[in-house]
PDB file of C-alpha atoms and ligand atoms in Angstrom:
ATOM      1  CA  MET K   1       4.666  29.819   4.563  1.00  0.00           C
ATOM      2  CA  PRO K   2       7.385  26.951   3.709  1.00  0.00           C
ATOM      3  CA  GLU K   3       6.941  24.980   0.020  1.00  0.00           C
ATOM      4  CA  PRO K   4       5.118  21.663   0.059  1.00  0.00           C
ATOM      5  CA  VAL K   5       7.330  18.947   0.286  1.00  0.00           C
ATOM      6  CA  PRO K   6       7.309  17.337  -3.151  1.00  0.00           C
ATOM      7  CA  ARG K   7       5.915  13.932  -2.645  1.00  0.00           C
ATOM      8  CA  VAL K   8       8.872  10.678  -3.660  1.00  0.00           C
ATOM      9  CA  PRO K   9       5.971   8.382  -5.504  1.00  0.00           C
ATOM     10  CA  PHE K  10       6.069   5.339  -3.932  1.00  0.00           C
ATOM     11  CA  ILE K  11       6.105   1.936  -5.720  1.00  0.00           C
ATOM     12  CA  ALA K  12       5.263  -1.171  -4.505  1.00  0.00           C
ATOM     13  CA  ALA K  13       5.442  -5.114  -4.715  1.00  0.00           C
ATOM     14  CA  ASN K  14       2.547  -7.254  -3.608  1.00  0.00           C
ATOM     15  CA  TRP K  15       3.564 -10.956  -3.368  1.00  0.00           C
ATOM     16  CA  LYS K  16       0.322 -12.017  -1.627  1.00  0.00           C
ATOM     17  CA  MET K  17       0.562 -16.090  -1.232  1.00  0.00           C
ATOM     18  CA  ASN K  18       3.414 -16.243  -3.958  1.00  0.00           C
ATOM     19  CA  LYS K  19       7.284 -17.337  -3.824  1.00  0.00           C
ATOM     20  CA  THR K  20       9.379 -19.469  -1.502  1.00  0.00           C
ATOM     21  CA  ILE K  21      12.977 -17.955   0.256  1.00  0.00           C
ATOM     22  CA  ALA K  22      13.797 -19.708  -2.936  1.00  0.00           C
ATOM     23  CA  ASP K  23      12.689 -17.617  -4.944  1.00  0.00           C
ATOM     24  CA  THR K  24      13.375 -14.516  -3.370  1.00  0.00           C
ATOM     25  CA  ARG K  25      16.654 -15.972  -3.499  1.00  0.00           C
ATOM     26  CA  GLU K  26      15.994 -15.882  -7.070  1.00  0.00           C
ATOM     27  CA  TYR K  27      13.413 -11.971  -7.636  1.00  0.00           C
ATOM     28  CA  VAL K  28      15.677  -9.378  -5.176  1.00  0.00           C
ATOM     29  CA  PRO K  29      19.459  -9.547  -6.831  1.00  0.00           C
ATOM     30  CA  ALA K  30      17.362  -9.958 -10.653  1.00  0.00           C
ATOM     31  CA  LEU K  31      15.541  -6.318  -9.660  1.00  0.00           C
ATOM     32  CA  LEU K  32      18.236  -4.969  -8.068  1.00  0.00           C
ATOM     33  CA  GLY K  33      20.074  -5.799 -11.202  1.00  0.00           C
ATOM     34  CA  GLN K  34      16.827  -3.881 -13.137  1.00  0.00           C
ATOM     35  CA  LEU K  35      16.609  -0.885 -11.557  1.00  0.00           C
ATOM     36  CA  ASP K  36      18.522   2.131 -12.904  1.00  0.00           C
ATOM     37  CA  VAL K  37      20.492   4.194 -11.436  1.00  0.00           C
ATOM     38  CA  GLY K  38      18.489   7.104 -10.422  1.00  0.00           C
ATOM     39  CA  HIS K  39      14.947   6.498 -10.930  1.00  0.00           C
ATOM     40  CA  ALA K  40      12.703   8.594  -9.003  1.00  0.00           C
ATOM     41  CA  ALA K  41      10.702   6.797  -6.343  1.00  0.00           C
ATOM     42  CA  GLN K  42      10.682   4.765  -3.092  1.00  0.00           C
ATOM     43  CA  VAL K  43      10.367   1.055  -3.958  1.00  0.00           C
ATOM     44  CA  ALA K  44       9.024  -1.639  -1.530  1.00  0.00           C
ATOM     45  CA  LEU K  45       8.137  -5.412  -1.730  1.00  0.00           C
ATOM     46  CA  CYS K  46       5.402  -6.941   0.609  1.00  0.00           C
ATOM     47  CA  VAL K  47       5.987 -10.225   0.806  1.00  0.00           C
ATOM     48  CA  PRO K  48       5.101 -12.915   3.132  1.00  0.00           C
ATOM     49  CA  PHE K  49       6.609 -13.139   6.553  1.00  0.00           C
ATOM     50  CA  THR K  50       8.664 -16.579   5.723  1.00  0.00           C
ATOM     51  CA  ASP K  51       9.736 -14.131   3.290  1.00  0.00           C
ATOM     52  CA  LEU K  52      11.011 -11.976   4.811  1.00  0.00           C
ATOM     53  CA  ALA K  53      13.862 -12.524   6.518  1.00  0.00           C
ATOM     54  CA  SER K  54      15.760 -12.861   2.964  1.00  0.00           C
ATOM     55  CA  ALA K  55      14.338 -10.013   1.441  1.00  0.00           C
ATOM     56  CA  VAL K  56      15.629  -7.791   4.355  1.00  0.00           C
ATOM     57  CA  GLU K  57      19.450  -9.440   4.330  1.00  0.00           C
ATOM     58  CA  LEU K  58      19.140  -9.286  -0.052  1.00  0.00           C
ATOM     59  CA  THR K  59      17.824  -5.659  -0.049  1.00  0.00           C
ATOM     60  CA  GLY K  60      21.171  -4.588   2.344  1.00  0.00           C
ATOM     61  CA  ASP K  61      21.713  -1.419   2.219  1.00  0.00           C
ATOM     62  CA  SER K  62      19.752  -0.482  -1.856  1.00  0.00           C
ATOM     63  CA  GLU K  63      17.225   2.010  -1.332  1.00  0.00           C
ATOM     64  CA  VAL K  64      14.616  -1.211  -1.675  1.00  0.00           C
ATOM     65  CA  ILE K  65      12.542  -1.194   1.510  1.00  0.00           C
ATOM     66  CA  VAL K  66      10.411  -3.876   2.674  1.00  0.00           C
ATOM     67  CA  LEU K  67       6.981  -4.092   4.107  1.00  0.00           C
ATOM     68  CA  ALA K  68       4.870  -7.072   5.741  1.00  0.00           C
ATOM     69  CA  GLN K  69       1.484  -7.739   4.281  1.00  0.00           C
ATOM     70  CA  ASN K  70      -0.275  -7.699   7.606  1.00  0.00           C
ATOM     71  CA  MET K  71       0.554  -6.711  11.414  1.00  0.00           C
ATOM     72  CA  HIS K  72      -1.588  -7.222  14.723  1.00  0.00           C
ATOM     73  CA  GLN K  73      -2.204  -3.661  17.048  1.00  0.00           C
ATOM     74  CA  GLU K  74      -1.035  -5.975  19.835  1.00  0.00           C
ATOM     75  CA  GLU K  75       2.946  -5.938  20.997  1.00  0.00           C
ATOM     76  CA  ALA K  76       2.365  -9.142  22.424  1.00  0.00           C
ATOM     77  CA  GLY K  77       0.360 -12.051  24.006  1.00  0.00           C
ATOM     78  CA  ALA K  78      -2.268 -14.688  23.031  1.00  0.00           C
ATOM     79  CA  PHE K  79      -2.616 -14.266  19.346  1.00  0.00           C
ATOM     80  CA  THR K  80      -2.204 -17.613  17.816  1.00  0.00           C
ATOM     81  CA  GLY K  81      -0.720 -16.681  14.372  1.00  0.00           C
ATOM     82  CA  GLU K  82      -0.209 -13.283  14.641  1.00  0.00           C
ATOM     83  CA  ILE K  83       2.946 -11.344  14.170  1.00  0.00           C
ATOM     84  CA  SER K  84       3.615  -7.901  16.032  1.00  0.00           C
ATOM     85  CA  ALA K  85       5.619  -4.870  15.121  1.00  0.00           C
ATOM     86  CA  ARG K  86       8.694  -5.738  16.908  1.00  0.00           C
ATOM     87  CA  MET K  87       9.007  -8.619  15.619  1.00  0.00           C
ATOM     88  CA  LEU K  88       8.552  -7.315  12.104  1.00  0.00           C
ATOM     89  CA  LEU K  89      11.033  -4.025  13.521  1.00  0.00           C
ATOM     90  CA  GLU K  90      13.880  -6.257  14.227  1.00  0.00           C
ATOM     91  CA  LEU K  91      14.139  -8.243  10.857  1.00  0.00           C
ATOM     92  CA  GLY K  92      14.828  -5.133  10.238  1.00  0.00           C
ATOM     93  CA  VAL K  93      11.093  -4.794   8.202  1.00  0.00           C
ATOM     94  CA  HIS K  94       9.956  -1.028   7.247  1.00  0.00           C
ATOM     95  CA  GLY K  95       6.228  -1.358   7.623  1.00  0.00           C
ATOM     96  CA  ALA K  96       2.865  -3.423   6.860  1.00  0.00           C
ATOM     97  CA  VAL K  97       0.387  -3.542   4.407  1.00  0.00           C
ATOM     98  CA  LEU K  98      -2.915  -2.371   6.323  1.00  0.00           C
ATOM     99  CA  GLY K  99      -6.451  -4.182   5.258  1.00  0.00           C
ATOM    100  CA  HIS K 100      -6.225  -5.207   1.878  1.00  0.00           C
ATOM    101  CA  SER K 101      -8.864  -5.924   0.250  1.00  0.00           C
ATOM    102  CA  GLU K 102      -8.557 -10.035   0.306  1.00  0.00           C
ATOM    103  CA  ARG K 103      -7.656  -9.637   4.489  1.00  0.00           C
ATOM    104  CA  ARG K 104     -11.132  -7.956   4.720  1.00  0.00           C
ATOM    105  CA  ARG K 105     -13.289 -10.130   2.584  1.00  0.00           C
ATOM    106  CA  ASP K 106     -11.782 -13.078   3.201  1.00  0.00           C
ATOM    107  CA  PHE K 107      -9.873 -13.033   6.478  1.00  0.00           C
ATOM    108  CA  GLY K 108     -12.426 -10.418   8.516  1.00  0.00           C
ATOM    109  CA  GLU K 109     -10.697  -7.821   8.996  1.00  0.00           C
ATOM    110  CA  THR K 110     -12.536  -4.841  10.026  1.00  0.00           C
ATOM    111  CA  ASP K 111     -12.099  -1.359  10.045  1.00  0.00           C
ATOM    112  CA  ARG K 112     -12.257  -1.158  14.202  1.00  0.00           C
ATOM    113  CA  ALA K 113      -8.785  -3.157  13.837  1.00  0.00           C
ATOM    114  CA  LEU K 114      -7.126  -0.452  11.516  1.00  0.00           C
ATOM    115  CA  GLN K 115      -8.678   1.442  13.870  1.00  0.00           C
ATOM    116  CA  GLU K 116      -5.929   0.267  16.275  1.00  0.00           C
ATOM    117  CA  LYS K 117      -3.692  -1.105  13.190  1.00  0.00           C
ATOM    118  CA  VAL K 118      -2.835   1.365  12.257  1.00  0.00           C
ATOM    119  CA  PRO K 119      -1.759   3.920  14.822  1.00  0.00           C
ATOM    120  CA  ALA K 120       0.655   0.954  16.194  1.00  0.00           C
ATOM    121  CA  ALA K 121       2.473   0.339  13.041  1.00  0.00           C
ATOM    122  CA  LEU K 122       3.016   4.477  13.363  1.00  0.00           C
ATOM    123  CA  ALA K 123       4.023   3.985  17.031  1.00  0.00           C
ATOM    124  CA  ALA K 124       6.449   1.466  16.923  1.00  0.00           C
ATOM    125  CA  GLY K 125       7.872   3.038  13.430  1.00  0.00           C
ATOM    126  CA  LEU K 126       6.788   1.233  11.400  1.00  0.00           C
ATOM    127  CA  THR K 127       4.828   2.782   7.422  1.00  0.00           C
ATOM    128  CA  PRO K 128       1.331   1.549   7.639  1.00  0.00           C
ATOM    129  CA  VAL K 129       0.410   1.092   3.779  1.00  0.00           C
ATOM    130  CA  LEU K 130      -3.606   1.587   4.112  1.00  0.00           C
ATOM    131  CA  CYS K 131      -5.600  -0.088   1.239  1.00  0.00           C
ATOM    132  CA  VAL K 132      -9.630   1.527   0.698  1.00  0.00           C
ATOM    133  CA  GLY K 133     -11.362   1.368  -2.534  1.00  0.00           C
ATOM    134  CA  GLU K 134     -15.340   0.109  -3.349  1.00  0.00           C
ATOM    135  CA  THR K 135     -16.496  -3.392  -4.548  1.00  0.00           C
ATOM    136  CA  GLU K 136     -18.401  -2.709  -8.203  1.00  0.00           C
ATOM    137  CA  GLU K 137     -21.920  -2.571  -6.708  1.00  0.00           C
ATOM    138  CA  GLU K 138     -20.616   0.033  -4.573  1.00  0.00           C
ATOM    139  CA  ARG K 139     -19.108   2.484  -7.359  1.00  0.00           C
ATOM    140  CA  GLU K 140     -22.538   0.955  -9.923  1.00  0.00           C
ATOM    141  CA  ALA K 141     -24.534   2.170  -6.727  1.00  0.00           C
ATOM    142  CA  GLY K 142     -22.976   5.637  -7.380  1.00  0.00           C
ATOM    143  CA  GLU K 143     -21.969   4.384  -3.661  1.00  0.00           C
ATOM    144  CA  THR K 144     -17.659   5.135  -4.536  1.00  0.00           C
ATOM    145  CA  GLN K 145     -17.553   8.393  -1.717  1.00  0.00           C
ATOM    146  CA  ARG K 146     -19.461   6.972   0.838  1.00  0.00           C
ATOM    147  CA  LYS K 147     -17.068   3.456   0.737  1.00  0.00           C
ATOM    148  CA  LEU K 148     -14.145   5.758   0.975  1.00  0.00           C
ATOM    149  CA  ARG K 149     -15.058   7.836   3.595  1.00  0.00           C
ATOM    150  CA  HIS K 150     -16.178   5.266   5.598  1.00  0.00           C
ATOM    151  CA  GLN K 151     -13.172   3.500   4.865  1.00  0.00           C
ATOM    152  CA  VAL K 152     -10.431   6.488   5.433  1.00  0.00           C
ATOM    153  CA  GLN K 153     -11.918   8.177   8.570  1.00  0.00           C
ATOM    154  CA  GLU K 154     -12.081   5.108  10.288  1.00  0.00           C
ATOM    155  CA  ALA K 155      -8.942   3.494   9.715  1.00  0.00           C
ATOM    156  CA  LEU K 156      -7.546   7.176  10.220  1.00  0.00           C
ATOM    157  CA  LEU K 157      -9.274   8.008  13.924  1.00  0.00           C
ATOM    158  CA  HIS K 158      -7.209   7.110  15.884  1.00  0.00           C
ATOM    159  CA  VAL K 159      -4.339   8.749  14.053  1.00  0.00           C
ATOM    160  CA  ASP K 160      -2.095  11.711  15.919  1.00  0.00           C
ATOM    161  CA  GLU K 161      -2.644  14.544  12.450  1.00  0.00           C
ATOM    162  CA  ASP K 162       0.734  15.018  12.468  1.00  0.00           C
ATOM    163  CA  ARG K 163       1.985  11.851  11.994  1.00  0.00           C
ATOM    164  CA  LEU K 164      -0.832  11.473   9.269  1.00  0.00           C
ATOM    165  CA  ALA K 165       1.376  12.310   6.589  1.00  0.00           C
ATOM    166  CA  ASP K 166       3.581   9.070   7.596  1.00  0.00           C
ATOM    167  CA  VAL K 167       0.569   6.498   6.264  1.00  0.00           C
ATOM    168  CA  VAL K 168       0.571   5.491   2.341  1.00  0.00           C
ATOM    169  CA  VAL K 169      -2.745   5.103   1.004  1.00  0.00           C
ATOM    170  CA  ALA K 170      -3.422   2.236  -1.511  1.00  0.00           C
ATOM    171  CA  TYR K 171      -6.847   3.107  -3.195  1.00  0.00           C
ATOM    172  CA  GLU K 172      -7.590  -0.375  -4.960  1.00  0.00           C
ATOM    173  CA  PRO K 173     -10.999  -0.837  -6.529  1.00  0.00           C
ATOM    174  CA  ILE K 174     -11.318  -4.020  -6.127  1.00  0.00           C
ATOM    175  CA  TRP K 175     -13.358  -4.938  -9.259  1.00  0.00           C
ATOM    176  CA  ALA K 176      -9.650  -4.145 -10.896  1.00  0.00           C
ATOM    177  CA  ILE K 177      -7.625  -6.666  -8.181  1.00  0.00           C
ATOM    178  CA  GLY K 178      -6.337  -9.180 -10.142  1.00  0.00           C
ATOM    179  CA  THR K 179      -9.396  -9.087 -13.085  1.00  0.00           C
ATOM    180  CA  GLY K 180      -6.856  -6.713 -15.690  1.00  0.00           C
ATOM    181  CA  ARG K 181     -10.008  -4.302 -15.450  1.00  0.00           C
ATOM    182  CA  VAL K 182      -7.664  -1.232 -14.876  1.00  0.00           C
ATOM    183  CA  ALA K 183      -9.086   1.876 -13.896  1.00  0.00           C
ATOM    184  CA  SER K 184      -8.546   4.419 -15.905  1.00  0.00           C
ATOM    185  CA  PRO K 185      -6.168   7.325 -15.410  1.00  0.00           C
ATOM    186  CA  ASP K 186      -9.243   9.543 -14.290  1.00  0.00           C
ATOM    187  CA  GLN K 187     -11.267   7.728 -12.145  1.00  0.00           C
ATOM    188  CA  ALA K 188      -7.624   6.870 -10.354  1.00  0.00           C
ATOM    189  CA  GLN K 189      -7.375  10.663 -10.200  1.00  0.00           C
ATOM    190  CA  GLU K 190     -10.687  11.619  -9.273  1.00  0.00           C
ATOM    191  CA  ALA K 191     -11.126   8.946  -6.184  1.00  0.00           C
ATOM    192  CA  ILE K 192      -7.463   9.539  -5.095  1.00  0.00           C
ATOM    193  CA  ALA K 193      -7.881  13.105  -5.062  1.00  0.00           C
ATOM    194  CA  PHE K 194     -10.570  12.457  -2.872  1.00  0.00           C
ATOM    195  CA  ILE K 195      -8.896  10.701  -0.535  1.00  0.00           C
ATOM    196  CA  ARG K 196      -6.705  12.868  -0.169  1.00  0.00           C
ATOM    197  CA  ALA K 197      -8.994  15.940   0.049  1.00  0.00           C
ATOM    198  CA  LEU K 198     -10.733  12.841   2.963  1.00  0.00           C
ATOM    199  CA  VAL K 199      -7.274  14.030   4.632  1.00  0.00           C
ATOM    200  CA  GLY K 200      -7.470  17.498   3.930  1.00  0.00           C
ATOM    201  CA  ASP K 201     -10.575  16.938   6.641  1.00  0.00           C
ATOM    202  CA  ARG K 202      -8.157  16.315   8.798  1.00  0.00           C
ATOM    203  CA  SER K 203      -5.327  18.885   8.448  1.00  0.00           C
ATOM    204  CA  LYS K 204      -3.890  20.885   5.273  1.00  0.00           C
ATOM    205  CA  ALA K 205      -0.542  19.806   5.449  1.00  0.00           C
ATOM    206  CA  ALA K 206      -0.723  16.670   5.412  1.00  0.00           C
ATOM    207  CA  ALA K 207      -2.977  16.403   2.483  1.00  0.00           C
ATOM    208  CA  ALA K 208      -0.155  18.099   0.983  1.00  0.00           C
ATOM    209  CA  GLU K 209       2.487  15.512   2.438  1.00  0.00           C
ATOM    210  CA  VAL K 210       0.347  12.669   2.021  1.00  0.00           C
ATOM    211  CA  ARG K 211       1.654   9.743  -0.429  1.00  0.00           C
ATOM    212  CA  VAL K 212      -1.964   8.222  -2.427  1.00  0.00           C
ATOM    213  CA  ILE K 213      -1.269   5.193  -4.237  1.00  0.00           C
ATOM    214  CA  TYR K 214      -3.510   3.077  -6.980  1.00  0.00           C
ATOM    215  CA  GLY K 215      -3.786  -0.648  -6.998  1.00  0.00           C
ATOM    216  CA  GLY K 216      -5.479  -2.990  -9.340  1.00  0.00           C
ATOM    217  CA  SER K 217      -4.548  -4.611 -12.275  1.00  0.00           C
ATOM    218  CA  VAL K 218      -1.381  -1.938 -12.486  1.00  0.00           C
ATOM    219  CA  SER K 219       1.602  -3.511 -15.597  1.00  0.00           C
ATOM    220  CA  SER K 220       4.090  -2.061 -17.024  1.00  0.00           C
ATOM    221  CA  GLU K 221       1.842  -0.812 -20.001  1.00  0.00           C
ATOM    222  CA  ASN K 222      -0.680   1.303 -18.271  1.00  0.00           C
ATOM    223  CA  ALA K 223       1.683   2.433 -15.190  1.00  0.00           C
ATOM    224  CA  ALA K 224       2.974   6.093 -17.028  1.00  0.00           C
ATOM    225  CA  GLU K 225      -0.384   6.804 -17.820  1.00  0.00           C
ATOM    226  CA  ILE K 226      -1.388   6.345 -14.223  1.00  0.00           C
ATOM    227  CA  LEU K 227       1.490   7.397 -12.744  1.00  0.00           C
ATOM    228  CA  ALA K 228       1.826  10.961 -14.677  1.00  0.00           C
ATOM    229  CA  GLN K 229      -1.860  11.362 -13.029  1.00  0.00           C
ATOM    230  CA  PRO K 230      -1.446  14.851 -10.823  1.00  0.00           C
ATOM    231  CA  ASP K 231      -3.027  13.131  -7.010  1.00  0.00           C
ATOM    232  CA  VAL K 232      -1.703   9.077  -7.748  1.00  0.00           C
ATOM    233  CA  ASP K 233       1.957   8.743  -6.181  1.00  0.00           C
ATOM    234  CA  GLY K 234       2.258   5.697  -7.117  1.00  0.00           C
ATOM    235  CA  ALA K 235       1.187   1.966  -7.059  1.00  0.00           C
ATOM    236  CA  LEU K 236       0.690  -1.017  -5.176  1.00  0.00           C
ATOM    237  CA  VAL K 237       1.799  -4.072  -8.029  1.00  0.00           C
ATOM    238  CA  GLY K 238       0.369  -7.806  -7.405  1.00  0.00           C
ATOM    239  CA  GLY K 239       0.350 -10.238 -10.189  1.00  0.00           C
ATOM    240  CA  ALA K 240       3.008  -8.211 -12.217  1.00  0.00           C
ATOM    241  CA  SER K 241       5.068  -7.206  -9.565  1.00  0.00           C
ATOM    242  CA  LEU K 242       6.091 -10.738 -10.151  1.00  0.00           C
ATOM    243  CA  ASP K 243       8.200 -11.036 -12.471  1.00  0.00           C
ATOM    244  CA  ALA K 244      11.323  -8.624 -11.047  1.00  0.00           C
ATOM    245  CA  GLN K 245      11.713  -7.015 -15.089  1.00  0.00           C
ATOM    246  CA  GLU K 246       8.277  -6.514 -15.248  1.00  0.00           C
ATOM    247  CA  PHE K 247       7.933  -4.668 -11.736  1.00  0.00           C
ATOM    248  CA  ALA K 248      11.127  -3.181 -12.972  1.00  0.00           C
ATOM    249  CA  LYS K 249       9.533  -1.307 -15.185  1.00  0.00           C
ATOM    250  CA  ILE K 250       6.924  -0.666 -13.027  1.00  0.00           C
ATOM    251  CA  VAL K 251       9.193   1.473 -11.227  1.00  0.00           C
ATOM    252  CA  ALA K 252      10.673   2.885 -14.051  1.00  0.00           C
ATOM    253  CA  ALA K 253       7.521   4.653 -15.488  1.00  0.00           C
ATOM    254  CA  ALA K 254       6.990   6.589 -12.118  1.00  0.00           C
ATOM    255  CA  PRO K 255       7.854  10.821 -13.273  1.00  0.00           C
TER     256      PRO K 255
HETATM  257  P1  PGA W   1      -2.765  -6.394  -8.847  1.00  0.00           P
HETATM  258  O1  PGA W   1      -3.517  -6.652  -6.996  1.00  0.00           O
HETATM  259  O2  PGA W   1      -2.047  -6.105  -9.202  1.00  0.00           O
HETATM  260  O3  PGA W   1      -2.680  -8.921  -8.943  1.00  0.00           O
HETATM  261  O4  PGA W   1      -4.434  -6.075  -9.440  1.00  0.00           O
HETATM  262  C1  PGA W   1      -3.067  -5.938  -6.954  1.00  0.00           C
HETATM  263  C2  PGA W   1      -2.758  -6.004  -5.830  1.00  0.00           C
HETATM  264  O5  PGA W   1      -4.333  -6.389  -4.982  1.00  0.00           O
HETATM  265  O6  PGA W   1      -2.566  -4.922  -4.489  1.00  0.00           O
END
């Protein structure tokens, strides 16, 4: 048996609907100036569609990659307001956040659409960051694992076994997003180990390689403790990523 490849931590900024091109021009050089040489992580900026081109240009040949926050599953067609994988690739984008809870809750993103989006992203050579997570009510009702199982199995249904490890899964408990109520390191570890086991039901090799990251009120104060958990392979950072210095501190906290 070959030795398993160590998983490179994945630390992603999710700007959500924040920052203009002018803001991007300030942020990216500031971030690049703050990142420690030789830090351990792969760093990603998930930015609004309008900022993608400038973010790609400004990150240049640095190791920081740029992701979109959504993508349509079809290659082209009558889908007003949507963006395809090819359009993202042409800009030099590396991937897309898919199934963020805000898109599920507010914009009708479904597991059925994600069944097509995740493989479409992979087929195009983009890295999908698939978001899953339970509501507070589901956690209190002891339904966390049922919800995670459903979301992970549905979204990965049409992903071939040999591509499973190319997906990044973000565990984002909805009660922790934007609330300041970060999951405890134990809660993050437990849910993420469970997600890894779900991938393992499809492929043991993929489970050892797939990166499963945590999102929800991550800050420079709490990042180190969460990122130190054995199954936590990184973070998806919303509010705290809007400040380049704060985000650079979170990157530096990756083990
Ligand atoms: P937050 O958002 O860090 O502001 O909680 C995380 C996310 O929604 O990805």
